[in-house]
């Protein structure tokens, strides 16, 4: 999965696989998480959001099945 660096104090990079609907997020802390069953529209809105961290907290974290990713 290709990751895009983003301008956020909370998130370092984001990637999305449209086939599996998996969102991968690398946080500034160095931890990475995968989120399953994320619609492409949610990924697109995340990238366009004024605050990626706020969008993550309100619309993704605790809203989709997630798992830690070891890097």
Coordinates of C-alpha atoms in Angstrom, one line a residue:
X1 CA 0.0 0.0 0.0
X2 CA 1.4 3.4 -0.9
X3 CA 1.2 5.9 1.9
X4 CA 0.8 9.7 1.4
X5 CA 2.4 12.1 3.8
X6 CA -0.2 14.5 5.2
X7 CA -0.1 17.9 7.0
X8 CA -1.3 17.0 10.4
X9 CA 0.0 17.2 14.0
X10 CA -1.5 13.8 14.8
X11 CA -1.0 11.8 11.6
X12 CA 2.2 11.3 9.6
X13 CA 0.9 9.3 6.6
X14 CA -2.2 7.7 5.2
X15 CA -2.8 4.9 2.7
X16 CA -5.9 3.3 1.2
X17 CA -6.6 0.0 -0.6
X18 CA -9.9 0.3 -2.5
X19 CA -10.2 -3.4 -3.1
X20 CA -10.1 -4.4 0.5
X21 CA -11.5 -1.0 1.8
X22 CA -8.6 -0.8 4.2
X23 CA -7.3 2.5 5.5
X24 CA -3.7 2.5 6.9
X25 CA -2.7 5.4 9.2
X26 CA 0.8 6.1 10.5
X27 CA 0.6 8.4 13.5
X28 CA 3.3 10.9 14.5
X29 CA 3.9 8.7 17.5
X30 CA 5.3 6.1 15.2
X31 CA 2.4 3.7 15.7
X32 CA 0.4 2.5 12.7
X33 CA -3.2 1.2 12.6
X34 CA -5.3 -0.4 9.9
X35 CA -9.0 0.3 9.7
X36 CA -11.3 -2.1 7.8
X37 CA -14.5 -1.6 5.8
X38 CA -13.7 2.1 5.3
X39 CA -15.7 3.5 2.2
X40 CA -13.6 5.3 -0.4
X41 CA -15.7 8.4 0.2
X42 CA -14.6 8.5 3.9
X43 CA -10.9 8.2 2.8
X44 CA -11.4 11.1 0.3
X45 CA -13.2 13.2 2.9
X46 CA -10.3 12.5 5.3
X47 CA -7.7 13.8 2.8
X48 CA -9.8 17.0 2.2
X49 CA -10.6 17.7 5.8
X50 CA -9.5 20.9 7.4
X51 CA -8.2 18.9 10.4
X52 CA -7.1 15.3 9.7
X53 CA -6.8 14.5 13.4
X54 CA -10.3 15.8 14.2
X55 CA -11.8 13.9 11.3
X56 CA -10.0 10.7 12.5
X57 CA -11.4 11.1 16.0
X58 CA -14.9 11.9 14.9
X59 CA -15.3 9.6 11.9
X60 CA -12.8 6.7 11.9
X61 CA -11.3 5.8 15.3
X62 CA -13.8 3.6 17.2
X63 CA -16.1 3.6 14.1
X64 CA -14.4 0.9 12.0
X65 CA -12.8 -2.4 13.0
X66 CA -9.1 -1.7 13.6
X67 CA -5.8 -3.5 14.3
X68 CA -2.3 -2.4 15.0
X69 CA 0.3 -2.7 12.2
X70 CA 3.9 -3.5 13.0
X71 CA 6.4 -1.6 11.0

